[in-house]
Short mmCIF file of C-alpha atoms in Angstrom, two decimals:
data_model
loop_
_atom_site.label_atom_id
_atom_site.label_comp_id
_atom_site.label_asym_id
_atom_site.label_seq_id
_atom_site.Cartn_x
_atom_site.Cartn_y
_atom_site.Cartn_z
CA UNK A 233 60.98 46.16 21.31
CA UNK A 234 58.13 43.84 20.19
CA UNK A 235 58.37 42.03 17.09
CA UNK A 236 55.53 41.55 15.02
CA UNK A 237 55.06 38.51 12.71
CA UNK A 238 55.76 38.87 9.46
CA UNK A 239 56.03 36.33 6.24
CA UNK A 240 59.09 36.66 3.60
CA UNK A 241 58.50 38.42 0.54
CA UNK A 242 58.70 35.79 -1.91
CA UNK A 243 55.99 33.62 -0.21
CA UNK A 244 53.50 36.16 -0.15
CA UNK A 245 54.45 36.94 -4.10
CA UNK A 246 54.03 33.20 -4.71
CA UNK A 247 50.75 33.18 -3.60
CA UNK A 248 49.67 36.56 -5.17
CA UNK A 249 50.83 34.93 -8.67
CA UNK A 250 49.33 31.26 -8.14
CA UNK A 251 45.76 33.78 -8.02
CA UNK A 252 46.90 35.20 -10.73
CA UNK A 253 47.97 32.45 -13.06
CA UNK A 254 44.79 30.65 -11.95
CA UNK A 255 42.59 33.29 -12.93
CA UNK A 256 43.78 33.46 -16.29
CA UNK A 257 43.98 30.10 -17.16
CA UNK A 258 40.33 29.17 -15.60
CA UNK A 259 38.85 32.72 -17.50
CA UNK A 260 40.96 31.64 -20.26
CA UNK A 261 40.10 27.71 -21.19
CA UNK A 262 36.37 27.92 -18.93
CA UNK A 263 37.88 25.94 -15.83
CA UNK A 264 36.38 27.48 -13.61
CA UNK A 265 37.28 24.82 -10.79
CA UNK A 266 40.73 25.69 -10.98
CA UNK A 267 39.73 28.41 -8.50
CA UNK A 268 39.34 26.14 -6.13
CA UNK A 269 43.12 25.92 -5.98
CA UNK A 270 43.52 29.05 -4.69
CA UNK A 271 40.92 29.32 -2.23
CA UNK A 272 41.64 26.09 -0.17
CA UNK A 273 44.95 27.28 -0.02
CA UNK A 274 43.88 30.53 1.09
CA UNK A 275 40.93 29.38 3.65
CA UNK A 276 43.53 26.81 5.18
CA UNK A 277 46.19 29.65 5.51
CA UNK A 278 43.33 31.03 7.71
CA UNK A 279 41.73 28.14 9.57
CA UNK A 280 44.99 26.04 9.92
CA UNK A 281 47.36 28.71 9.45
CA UNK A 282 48.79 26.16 6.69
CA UNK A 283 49.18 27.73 3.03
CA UNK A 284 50.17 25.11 0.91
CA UNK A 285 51.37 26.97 -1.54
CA UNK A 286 53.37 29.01 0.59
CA UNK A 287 54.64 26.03 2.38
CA UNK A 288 55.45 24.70 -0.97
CA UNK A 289 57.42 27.83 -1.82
CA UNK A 290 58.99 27.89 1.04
CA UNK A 291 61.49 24.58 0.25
CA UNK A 292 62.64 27.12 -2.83
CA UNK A 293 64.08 29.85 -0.33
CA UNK A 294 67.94 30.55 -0.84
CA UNK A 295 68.35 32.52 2.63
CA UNK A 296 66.75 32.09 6.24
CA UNK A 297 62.96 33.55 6.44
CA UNK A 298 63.72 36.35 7.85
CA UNK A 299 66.63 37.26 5.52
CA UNK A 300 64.12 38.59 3.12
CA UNK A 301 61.43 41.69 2.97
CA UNK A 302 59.03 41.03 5.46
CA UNK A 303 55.26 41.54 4.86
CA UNK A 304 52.70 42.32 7.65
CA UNK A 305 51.77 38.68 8.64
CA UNK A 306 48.18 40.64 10.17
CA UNK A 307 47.82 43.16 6.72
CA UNK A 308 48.59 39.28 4.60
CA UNK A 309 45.31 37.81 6.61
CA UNK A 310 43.29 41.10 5.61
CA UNK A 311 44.19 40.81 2.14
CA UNK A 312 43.44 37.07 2.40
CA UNK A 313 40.12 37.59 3.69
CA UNK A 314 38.94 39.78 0.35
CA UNK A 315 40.80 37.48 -1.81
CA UNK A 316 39.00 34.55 -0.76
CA UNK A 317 35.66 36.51 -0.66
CA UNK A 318 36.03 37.12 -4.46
CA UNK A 319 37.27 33.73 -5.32
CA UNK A 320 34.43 32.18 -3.51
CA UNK A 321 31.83 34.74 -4.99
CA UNK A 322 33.37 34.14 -8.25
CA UNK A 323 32.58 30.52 -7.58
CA UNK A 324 29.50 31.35 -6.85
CA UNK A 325 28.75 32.91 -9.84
CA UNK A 326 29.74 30.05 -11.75
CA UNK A 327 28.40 28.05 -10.28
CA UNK A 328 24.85 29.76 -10.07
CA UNK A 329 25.74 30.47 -14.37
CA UNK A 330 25.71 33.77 -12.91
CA UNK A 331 28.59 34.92 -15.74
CA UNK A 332 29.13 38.20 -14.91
CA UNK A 333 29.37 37.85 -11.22
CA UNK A 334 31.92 34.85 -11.98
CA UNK A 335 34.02 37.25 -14.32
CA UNK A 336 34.00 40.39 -12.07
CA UNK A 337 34.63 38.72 -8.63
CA UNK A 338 37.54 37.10 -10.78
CA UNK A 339 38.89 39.95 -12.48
CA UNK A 340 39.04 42.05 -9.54
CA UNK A 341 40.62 39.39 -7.18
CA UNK A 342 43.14 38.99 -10.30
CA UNK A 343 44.06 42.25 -10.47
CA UNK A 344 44.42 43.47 -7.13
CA UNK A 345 46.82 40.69 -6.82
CA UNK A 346 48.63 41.77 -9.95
CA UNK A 347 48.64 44.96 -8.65
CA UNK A 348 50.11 44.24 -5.48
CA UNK A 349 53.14 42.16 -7.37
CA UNK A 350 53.91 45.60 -9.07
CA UNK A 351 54.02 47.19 -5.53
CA UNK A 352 50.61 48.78 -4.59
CA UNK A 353 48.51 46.60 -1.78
CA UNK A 354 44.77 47.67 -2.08
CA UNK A 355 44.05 45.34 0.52
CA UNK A 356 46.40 47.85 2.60
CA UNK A 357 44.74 50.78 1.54
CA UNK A 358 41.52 49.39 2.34
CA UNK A 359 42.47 48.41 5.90
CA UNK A 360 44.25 52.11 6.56
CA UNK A 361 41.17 53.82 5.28
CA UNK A 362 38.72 51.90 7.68
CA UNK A 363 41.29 52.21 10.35
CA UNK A 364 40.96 56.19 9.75
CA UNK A 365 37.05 56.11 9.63
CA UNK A 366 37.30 54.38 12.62
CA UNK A 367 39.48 56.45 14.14
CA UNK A 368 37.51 59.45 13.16
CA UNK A 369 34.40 58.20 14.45
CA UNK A 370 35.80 57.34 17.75
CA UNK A 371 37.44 61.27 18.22
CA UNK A 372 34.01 62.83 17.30
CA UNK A 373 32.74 60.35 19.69
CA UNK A 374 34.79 61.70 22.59
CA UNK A 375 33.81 65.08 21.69
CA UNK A 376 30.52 65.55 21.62
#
């Protein structure tokens, strides 16, 4: 049986609340920098496959790795990939004084994280949806 890579729980729950928390404190006191945080650590989880912040939570881990829930190490680079896209167009928006798009890109990125600490992964249900479609497309393909 092949074993697919996964990442513990409580790293992936770490990171989901560091977007969080930085959202709401840059929305909250105009720091808008503070974003930043986030999406280093995200775009070097992806580059470098080195997530600070996940490293960092990592020291904090009572049992081995694998003694905990495992998340879908491929689904946790999907998700990572939208996250960062909002956090960067958020920056972008910012940085542009383009307020709304700051807000919104923000706000979304900080609630589908939220979302996904109370136990429903949009990122997932974005990735099985275009896996369907794609699917789909490929059987009507075959048939005519």
């Amino acid at each position: 049986m092949m074993k697919t890579a996964s990442i513990p729980r409580p790293l992936v729950r770490t990171n989901q609340w560091t977007i969080v928390l930085t959202v709401v404190f840059s929305l909250t006191l105009h720091v808008y920098w503070v974003l930043f945080i986030p999406l280093l650590a995200g775009l070097m989880g992806l580059v470098f496959h080195f997530n600070p912040i996940m490293r960092g939570a990592k020291l904090f881990l009572r049992k081995a790795p694998s003694d905990y829930v495992p998340e879908d190490a491929q689904q946790q680079q999907f998700n990572q990939y939208i996250a960062l896209s909002c956090l960067f167009l958020s920056l972008l928006g910012f940085t542009f004084h383009w307020i709304i798009v700051g807000y919104t890109f923000a706000i979304l990125v900080a609630l589908a994280a939220f979302v996904a600490i109370l136990g429903f992964c949009v990122g997932c249900f974005i990735r099985f949806q275009w896996s369907q479609y794609r699917y789909r497309r490929q059987a009507r393909a075959q048939q005519g």
